[in-house]
Short mmCIF file of C-alpha atoms and ligand atoms in Angstrom, two decimals:
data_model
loop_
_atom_site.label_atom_id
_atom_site.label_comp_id
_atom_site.label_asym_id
_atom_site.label_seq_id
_atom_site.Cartn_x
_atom_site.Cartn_y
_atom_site.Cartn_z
CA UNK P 1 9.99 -2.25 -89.90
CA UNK P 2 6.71 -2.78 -88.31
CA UNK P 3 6.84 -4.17 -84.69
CA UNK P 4 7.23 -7.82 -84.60
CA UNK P 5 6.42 -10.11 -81.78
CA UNK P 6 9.42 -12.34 -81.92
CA UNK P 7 8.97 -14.28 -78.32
CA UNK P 8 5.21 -16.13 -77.60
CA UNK P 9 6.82 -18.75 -75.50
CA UNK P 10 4.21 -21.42 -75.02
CA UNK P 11 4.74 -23.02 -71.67
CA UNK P 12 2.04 -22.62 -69.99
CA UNK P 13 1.09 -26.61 -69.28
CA UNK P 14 4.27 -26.35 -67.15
CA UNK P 15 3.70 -23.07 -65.41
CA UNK P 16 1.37 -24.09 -63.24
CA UNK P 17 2.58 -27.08 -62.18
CA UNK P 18 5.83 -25.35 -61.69
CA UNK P 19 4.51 -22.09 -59.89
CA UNK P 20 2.01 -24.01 -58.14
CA UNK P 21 4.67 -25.71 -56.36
CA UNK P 22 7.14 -22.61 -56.05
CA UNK P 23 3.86 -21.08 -54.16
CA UNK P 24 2.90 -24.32 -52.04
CA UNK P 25 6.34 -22.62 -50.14
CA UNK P 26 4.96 -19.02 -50.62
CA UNK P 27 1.62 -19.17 -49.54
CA UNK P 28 1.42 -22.75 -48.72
CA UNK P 29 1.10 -21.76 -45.03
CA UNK P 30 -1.00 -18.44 -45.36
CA UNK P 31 -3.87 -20.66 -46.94
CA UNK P 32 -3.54 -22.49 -43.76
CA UNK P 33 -3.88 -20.02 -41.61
CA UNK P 34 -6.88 -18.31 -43.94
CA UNK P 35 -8.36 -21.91 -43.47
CA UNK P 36 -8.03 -22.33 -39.66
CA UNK P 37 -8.34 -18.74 -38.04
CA UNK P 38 -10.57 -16.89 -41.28
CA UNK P 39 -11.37 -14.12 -38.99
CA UNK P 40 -8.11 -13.71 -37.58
CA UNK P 41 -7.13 -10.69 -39.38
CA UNK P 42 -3.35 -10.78 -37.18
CA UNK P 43 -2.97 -14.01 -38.61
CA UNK P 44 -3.25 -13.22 -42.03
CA UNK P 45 -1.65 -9.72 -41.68
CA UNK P 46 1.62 -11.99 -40.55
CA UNK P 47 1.52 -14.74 -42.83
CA UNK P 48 1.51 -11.58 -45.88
CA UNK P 49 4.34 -9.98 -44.15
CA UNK P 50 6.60 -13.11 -43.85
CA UNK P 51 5.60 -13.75 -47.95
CA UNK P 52 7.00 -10.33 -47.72
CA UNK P 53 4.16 -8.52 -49.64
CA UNK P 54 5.35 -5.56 -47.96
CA UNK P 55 3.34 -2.67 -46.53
CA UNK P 56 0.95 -1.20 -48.60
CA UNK P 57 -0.01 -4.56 -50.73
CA UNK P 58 -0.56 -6.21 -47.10
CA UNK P 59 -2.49 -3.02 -45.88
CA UNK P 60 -4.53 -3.05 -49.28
CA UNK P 61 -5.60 -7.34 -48.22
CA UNK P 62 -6.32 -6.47 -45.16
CA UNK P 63 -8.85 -3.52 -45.86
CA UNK P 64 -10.32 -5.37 -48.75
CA UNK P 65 -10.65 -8.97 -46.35
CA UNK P 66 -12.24 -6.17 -43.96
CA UNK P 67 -14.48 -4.61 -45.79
CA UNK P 68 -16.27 -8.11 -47.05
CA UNK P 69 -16.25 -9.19 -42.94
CA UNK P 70 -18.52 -6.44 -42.28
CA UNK P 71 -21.49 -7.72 -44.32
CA UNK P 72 -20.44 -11.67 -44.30
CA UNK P 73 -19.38 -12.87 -40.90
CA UNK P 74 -18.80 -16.39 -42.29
CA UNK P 75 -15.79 -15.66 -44.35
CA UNK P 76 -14.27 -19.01 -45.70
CA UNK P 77 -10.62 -19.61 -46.32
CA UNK P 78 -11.54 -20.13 -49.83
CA UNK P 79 -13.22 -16.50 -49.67
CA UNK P 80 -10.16 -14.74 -48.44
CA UNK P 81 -7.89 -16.06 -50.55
CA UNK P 82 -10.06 -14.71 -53.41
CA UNK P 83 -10.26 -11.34 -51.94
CA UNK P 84 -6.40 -11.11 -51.86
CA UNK P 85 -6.15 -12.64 -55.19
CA UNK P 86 -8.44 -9.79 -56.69
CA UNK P 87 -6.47 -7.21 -55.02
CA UNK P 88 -3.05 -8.63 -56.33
CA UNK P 89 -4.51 -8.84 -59.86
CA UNK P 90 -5.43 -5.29 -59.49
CA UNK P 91 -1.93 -4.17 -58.15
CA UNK P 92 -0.21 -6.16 -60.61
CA UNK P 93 -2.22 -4.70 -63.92
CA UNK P 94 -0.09 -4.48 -66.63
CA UNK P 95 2.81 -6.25 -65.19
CA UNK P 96 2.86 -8.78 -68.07
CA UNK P 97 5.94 -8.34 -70.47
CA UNK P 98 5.71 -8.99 -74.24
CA UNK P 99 9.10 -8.78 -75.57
CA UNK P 100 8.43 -6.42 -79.20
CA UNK P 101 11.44 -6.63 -81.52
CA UNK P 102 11.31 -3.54 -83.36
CA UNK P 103 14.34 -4.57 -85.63
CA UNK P 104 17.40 -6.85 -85.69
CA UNK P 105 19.48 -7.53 -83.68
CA UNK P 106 17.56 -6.97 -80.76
CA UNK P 107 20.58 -7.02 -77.65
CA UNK P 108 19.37 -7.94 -74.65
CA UNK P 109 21.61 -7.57 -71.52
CA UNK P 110 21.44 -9.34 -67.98
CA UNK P 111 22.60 -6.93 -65.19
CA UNK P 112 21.89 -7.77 -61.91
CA UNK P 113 23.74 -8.34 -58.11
CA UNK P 114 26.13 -11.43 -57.62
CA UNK P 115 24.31 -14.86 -57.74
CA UNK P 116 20.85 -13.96 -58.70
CA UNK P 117 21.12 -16.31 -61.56
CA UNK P 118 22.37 -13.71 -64.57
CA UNK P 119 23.74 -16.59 -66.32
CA UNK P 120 21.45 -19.68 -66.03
CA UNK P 121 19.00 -17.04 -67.19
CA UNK P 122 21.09 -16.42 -69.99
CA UNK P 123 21.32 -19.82 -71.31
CA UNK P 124 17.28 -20.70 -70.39
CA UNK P 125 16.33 -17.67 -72.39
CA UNK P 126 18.96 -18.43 -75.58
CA UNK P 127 17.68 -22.09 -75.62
CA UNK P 128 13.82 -20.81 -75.38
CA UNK P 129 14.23 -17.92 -77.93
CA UNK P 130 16.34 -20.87 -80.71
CA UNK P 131 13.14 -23.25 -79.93
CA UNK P 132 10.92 -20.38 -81.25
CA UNK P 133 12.72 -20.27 -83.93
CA UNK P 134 15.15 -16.76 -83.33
CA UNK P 135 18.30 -17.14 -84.11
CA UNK P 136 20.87 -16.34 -80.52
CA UNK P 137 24.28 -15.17 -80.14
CA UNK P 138 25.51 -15.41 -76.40
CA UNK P 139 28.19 -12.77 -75.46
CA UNK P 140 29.93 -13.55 -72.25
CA UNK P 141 30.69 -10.04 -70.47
CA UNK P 142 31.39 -11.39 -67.44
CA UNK P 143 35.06 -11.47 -67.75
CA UNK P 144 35.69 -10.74 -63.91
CA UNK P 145 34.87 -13.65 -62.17
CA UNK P 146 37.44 -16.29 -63.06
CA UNK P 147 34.71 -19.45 -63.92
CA UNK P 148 31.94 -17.29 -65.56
CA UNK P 149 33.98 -17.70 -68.81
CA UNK P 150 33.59 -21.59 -68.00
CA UNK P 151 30.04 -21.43 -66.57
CA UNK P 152 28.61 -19.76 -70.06
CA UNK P 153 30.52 -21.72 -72.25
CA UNK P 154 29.14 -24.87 -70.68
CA UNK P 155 26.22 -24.22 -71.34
CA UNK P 156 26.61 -22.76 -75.04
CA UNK P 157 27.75 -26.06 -75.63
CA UNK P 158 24.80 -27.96 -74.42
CA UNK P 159 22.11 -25.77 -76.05
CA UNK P 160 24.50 -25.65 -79.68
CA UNK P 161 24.09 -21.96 -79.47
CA UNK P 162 27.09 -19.63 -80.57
CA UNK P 163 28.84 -17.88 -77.87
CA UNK P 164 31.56 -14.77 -78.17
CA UNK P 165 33.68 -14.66 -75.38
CA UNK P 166 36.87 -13.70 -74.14
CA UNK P 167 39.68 -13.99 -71.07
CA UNK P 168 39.47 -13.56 -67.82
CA UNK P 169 39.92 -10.07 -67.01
CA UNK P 170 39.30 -8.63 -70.64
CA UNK P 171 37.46 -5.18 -71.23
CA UNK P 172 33.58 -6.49 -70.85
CA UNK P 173 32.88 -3.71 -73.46
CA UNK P 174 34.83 -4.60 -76.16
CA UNK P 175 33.40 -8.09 -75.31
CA UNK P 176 29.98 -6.61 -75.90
CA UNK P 177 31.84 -4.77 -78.98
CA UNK P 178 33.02 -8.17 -80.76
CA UNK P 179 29.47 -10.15 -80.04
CA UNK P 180 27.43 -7.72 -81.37
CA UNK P 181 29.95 -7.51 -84.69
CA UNK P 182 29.17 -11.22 -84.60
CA UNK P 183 25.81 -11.02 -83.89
CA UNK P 184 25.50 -8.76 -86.93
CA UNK P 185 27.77 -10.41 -89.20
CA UNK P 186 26.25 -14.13 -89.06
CA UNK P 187 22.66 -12.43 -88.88
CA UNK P 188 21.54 -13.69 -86.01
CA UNK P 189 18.22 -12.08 -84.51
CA UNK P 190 19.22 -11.77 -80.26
CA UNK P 191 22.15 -11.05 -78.99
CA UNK P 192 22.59 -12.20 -75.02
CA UNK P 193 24.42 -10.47 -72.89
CA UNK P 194 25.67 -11.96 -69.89
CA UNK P 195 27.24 -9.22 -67.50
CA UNK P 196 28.97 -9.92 -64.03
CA UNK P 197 27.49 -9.81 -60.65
CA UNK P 198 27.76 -6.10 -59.31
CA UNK P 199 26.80 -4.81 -55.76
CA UNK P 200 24.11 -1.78 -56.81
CA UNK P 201 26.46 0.25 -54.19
CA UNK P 202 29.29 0.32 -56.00
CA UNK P 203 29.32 3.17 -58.13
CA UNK P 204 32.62 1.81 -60.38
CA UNK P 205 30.63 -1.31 -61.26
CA UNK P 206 27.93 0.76 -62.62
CA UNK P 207 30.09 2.67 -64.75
CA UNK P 208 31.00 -0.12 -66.66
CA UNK P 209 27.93 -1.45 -67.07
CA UNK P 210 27.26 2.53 -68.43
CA UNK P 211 30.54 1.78 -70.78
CA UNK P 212 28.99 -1.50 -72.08
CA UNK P 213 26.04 0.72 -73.44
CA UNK P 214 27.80 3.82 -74.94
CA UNK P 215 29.55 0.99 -77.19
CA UNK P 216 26.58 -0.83 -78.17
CA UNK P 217 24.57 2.12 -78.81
CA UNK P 218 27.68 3.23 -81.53
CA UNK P 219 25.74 0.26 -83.46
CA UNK P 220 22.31 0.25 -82.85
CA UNK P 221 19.38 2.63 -82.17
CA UNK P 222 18.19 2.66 -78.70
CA UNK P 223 15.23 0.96 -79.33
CA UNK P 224 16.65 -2.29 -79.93
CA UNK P 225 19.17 -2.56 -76.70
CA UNK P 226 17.50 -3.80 -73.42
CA UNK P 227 18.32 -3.71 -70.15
CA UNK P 228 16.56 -7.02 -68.11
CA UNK P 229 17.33 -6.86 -64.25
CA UNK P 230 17.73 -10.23 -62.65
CA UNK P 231 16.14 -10.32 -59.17
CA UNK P 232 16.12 -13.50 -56.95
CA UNK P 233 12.95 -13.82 -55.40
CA UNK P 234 14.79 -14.55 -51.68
CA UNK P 235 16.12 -11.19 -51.98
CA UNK P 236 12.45 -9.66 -51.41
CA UNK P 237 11.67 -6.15 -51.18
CA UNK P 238 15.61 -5.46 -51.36
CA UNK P 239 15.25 -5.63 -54.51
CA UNK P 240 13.89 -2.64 -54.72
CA UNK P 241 16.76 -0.29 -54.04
CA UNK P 242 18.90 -2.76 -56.60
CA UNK P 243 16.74 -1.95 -59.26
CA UNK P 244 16.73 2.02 -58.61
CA UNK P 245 20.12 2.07 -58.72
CA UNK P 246 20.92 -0.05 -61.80
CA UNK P 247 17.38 1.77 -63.75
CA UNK P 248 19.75 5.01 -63.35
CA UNK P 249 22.77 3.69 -65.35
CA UNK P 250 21.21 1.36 -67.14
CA UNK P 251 17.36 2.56 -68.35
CA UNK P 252 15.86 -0.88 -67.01
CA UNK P 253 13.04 -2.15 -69.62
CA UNK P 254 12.05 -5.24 -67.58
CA UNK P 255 12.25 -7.88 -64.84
CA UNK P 256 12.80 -11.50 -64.95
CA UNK P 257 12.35 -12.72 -61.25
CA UNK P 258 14.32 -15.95 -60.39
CA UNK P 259 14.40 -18.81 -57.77
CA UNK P 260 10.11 -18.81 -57.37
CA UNK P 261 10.68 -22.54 -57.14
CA UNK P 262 12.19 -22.37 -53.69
CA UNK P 263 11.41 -18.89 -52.00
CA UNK P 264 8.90 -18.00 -49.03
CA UNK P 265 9.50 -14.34 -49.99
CA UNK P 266 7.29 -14.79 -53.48
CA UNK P 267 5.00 -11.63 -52.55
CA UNK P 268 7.72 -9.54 -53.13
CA UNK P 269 6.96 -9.42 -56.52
CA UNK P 270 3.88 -6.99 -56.55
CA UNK P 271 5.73 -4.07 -54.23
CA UNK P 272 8.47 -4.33 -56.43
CA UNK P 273 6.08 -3.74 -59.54
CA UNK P 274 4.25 -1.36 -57.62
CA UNK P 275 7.48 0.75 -57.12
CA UNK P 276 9.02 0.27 -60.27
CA UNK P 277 6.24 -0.18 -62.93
CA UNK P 278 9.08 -2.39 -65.30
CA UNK P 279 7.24 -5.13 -67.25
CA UNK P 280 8.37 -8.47 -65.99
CA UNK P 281 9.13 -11.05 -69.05
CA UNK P 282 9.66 -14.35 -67.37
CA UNK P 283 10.18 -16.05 -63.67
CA UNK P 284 12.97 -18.34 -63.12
CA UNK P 285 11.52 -21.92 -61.47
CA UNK P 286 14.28 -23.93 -60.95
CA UNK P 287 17.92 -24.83 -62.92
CA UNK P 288 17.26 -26.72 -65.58
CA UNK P 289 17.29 -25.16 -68.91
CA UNK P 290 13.20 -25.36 -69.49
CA UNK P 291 12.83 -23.90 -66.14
CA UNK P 292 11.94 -20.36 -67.14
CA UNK P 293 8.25 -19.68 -67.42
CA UNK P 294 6.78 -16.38 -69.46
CA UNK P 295 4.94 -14.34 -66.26
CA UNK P 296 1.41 -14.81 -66.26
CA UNK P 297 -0.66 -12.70 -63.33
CA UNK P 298 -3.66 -15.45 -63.54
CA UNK P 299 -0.89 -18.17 -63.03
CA UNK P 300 1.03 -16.43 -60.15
CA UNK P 301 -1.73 -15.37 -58.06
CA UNK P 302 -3.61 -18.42 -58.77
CA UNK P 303 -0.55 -20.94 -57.26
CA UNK P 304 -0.13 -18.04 -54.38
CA UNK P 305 -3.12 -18.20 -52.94
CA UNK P 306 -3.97 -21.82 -53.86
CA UNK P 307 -5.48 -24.21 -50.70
CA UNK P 308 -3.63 -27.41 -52.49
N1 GTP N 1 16.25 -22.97 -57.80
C1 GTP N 1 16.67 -22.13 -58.73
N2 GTP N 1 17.98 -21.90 -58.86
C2 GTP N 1 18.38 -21.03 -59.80
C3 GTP N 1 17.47 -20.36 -60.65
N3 GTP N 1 18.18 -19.56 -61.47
C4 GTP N 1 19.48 -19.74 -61.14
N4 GTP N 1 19.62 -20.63 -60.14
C5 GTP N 1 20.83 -21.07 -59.47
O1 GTP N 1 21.44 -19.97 -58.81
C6 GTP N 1 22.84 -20.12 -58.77
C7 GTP N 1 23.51 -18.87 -59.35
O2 GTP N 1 23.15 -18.79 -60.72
P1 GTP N 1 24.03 -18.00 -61.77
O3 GTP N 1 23.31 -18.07 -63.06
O4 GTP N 1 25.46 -18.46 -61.76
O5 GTP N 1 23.93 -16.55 -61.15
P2 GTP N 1 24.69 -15.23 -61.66
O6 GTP N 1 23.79 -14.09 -61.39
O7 GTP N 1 25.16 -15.41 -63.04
O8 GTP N 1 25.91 -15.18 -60.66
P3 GTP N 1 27.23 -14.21 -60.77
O9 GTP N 1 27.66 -14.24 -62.20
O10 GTP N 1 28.22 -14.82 -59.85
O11 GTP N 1 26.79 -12.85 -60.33
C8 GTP N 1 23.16 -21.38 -59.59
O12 GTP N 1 23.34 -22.45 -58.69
C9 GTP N 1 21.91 -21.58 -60.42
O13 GTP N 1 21.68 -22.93 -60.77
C10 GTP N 1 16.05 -20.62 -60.47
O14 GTP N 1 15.16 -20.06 -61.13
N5 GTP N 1 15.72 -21.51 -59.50
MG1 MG N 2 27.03 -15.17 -63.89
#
């Protein structure tokens, strides 16, 4: 079956007033300090470390804001802001994810640490792939914290979206198992899976996250199961090692990056692009179920470096 874009997501009215204001709290006080000291190259070489662009994105501003102070002493705010936005752009090249569907069902399954928003993500991206018109099966693997089973359910009921789930304390494999039988049998496009929080430490946690795959692979081909990483934008460049370690049980095929809305840490972002080259499909801004955004580079760098 020839590839088939199954998710343009149109939201873009919305993403930048929405990222605008998750980067008023990112950058919000870096565009002050590019406005008030524009020469102060400490200053600015702060303000990038506390949006925690980490080292070499913050050493790549720097020498690029440096470079265009040596032939224009005058540098404006406005100017510098442009300079880092051109080197972010560059950094983040090909960071844009297009979700292909390359047959049906597609399974797509959450992993990610505890609280990073797995399963509000879930939901958002169930309710935004129905609205385009892709039919969604939610499978709750998260059968180890007592109100996930709850949590998920609530929300299947508010979108009208089916949900497979089972108790507390079931096998989240055989979970995985009976939604994608369902998935398959009521021919629905996506299946959802929503896994439990794991620390990327513990090496058990993994392996059933490992277990979850062997099973769904017994039913379809590789290139149909996907393996999104949650990562909470407050968690910054820790992220990093969490998405090493579940890549390695998991083959990671992209990002979604949550809580933009309310983080100072947004710049974390690019290093963890830069270190892990996985496509990132949407950012998280806020709890509502419309508050999930398809990334856009123009859009993100644009609200980061804004002087509003
Ligand atoms: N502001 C904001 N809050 C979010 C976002 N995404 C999720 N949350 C909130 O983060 C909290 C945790 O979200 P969950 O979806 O339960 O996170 P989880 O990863 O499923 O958590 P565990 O299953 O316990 O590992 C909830 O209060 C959500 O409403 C977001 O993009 N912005
Ligand atoms: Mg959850």
């Amino acid at each position: 079956m020839p590839a088939t874009n199954i998710v343009i997501l149109n939201f873009f009215k919305r993403a930048t007033r929405k990222i605008t204001s998750a980067a008023k709290n990112v950058f919000g006080f870096a565009g002050n300090i590019f406005r008030a000291t524009s020469h102060d190259l400490e200053s600015i070489e702060a303000a990038l470390y506390r949006a925690d662009f980490g080292r070499d994105t913050t050493q790549r501003i720097l020498v690029a804001i440096k470079q265009s102070c040596k032939s224009d002493k005058e540098l404006y705010c406005k100017k510098i802001s442009e300079i880092a936005k051109q080197v972010l752009r560059t950094e983040l090249e090909g960071a844009e994810g297009t979700f292909v569907a390359t047959g049906v069902p597609e399974v797509i399954c959450l992993v990610g640490v505890n609280g990073v928003g797995k399963t509000t993500t879930a939901a958002k991206l169930a309710h935004a792939f129905q609205k385009n018109g892709n039919e969604v099966l939610l499978g709750a693997c998260d059968t180890f914290r007592a109100a996930a089973n709850e949590q998920i359910n609530i929300w299947a009921q508010r979108t009208g979206i089916d949900i497979v789930s089972s108790q507390h304390g079931a096998d989240a494999a055989a979970v995985a198992y009976d939604a994608l039988s369902a998935t398959m049998a009521r021919k629905k496009k996506i299946l959802l899976l929503d896994t439990a929080g794991r620390m990327h430490t513990k090496s058990q946690l993994l392996d059933e996250l490992a277990k979850l795959r062997r099973i769904i692979l017994k039913k379809i081909p590789e290139s149909q199961l996907h393996a999104w990483l949650i990562v909470d934008a407050n968690n910054g460049s820790n992220s990093i090692a969490q998405a090493k370690a579940f890549n390695e049980t998991f083959n990671l095929d992209g990002i979604i990056i949550t809580k933009l809305d309310g983080t100072s840490r947004g710049g974390a972002l690019a290093g963890i692009y830069q270190e892990l080259k996985l496509p990132i499909f949407y950012v998280g801004v806020g709890e509502q179920l419309d508050d999930l955004l398809p990334f856009s580079i123009t859009n993100y760098t644009d609200a980061l470096f804004s002087d509003g």
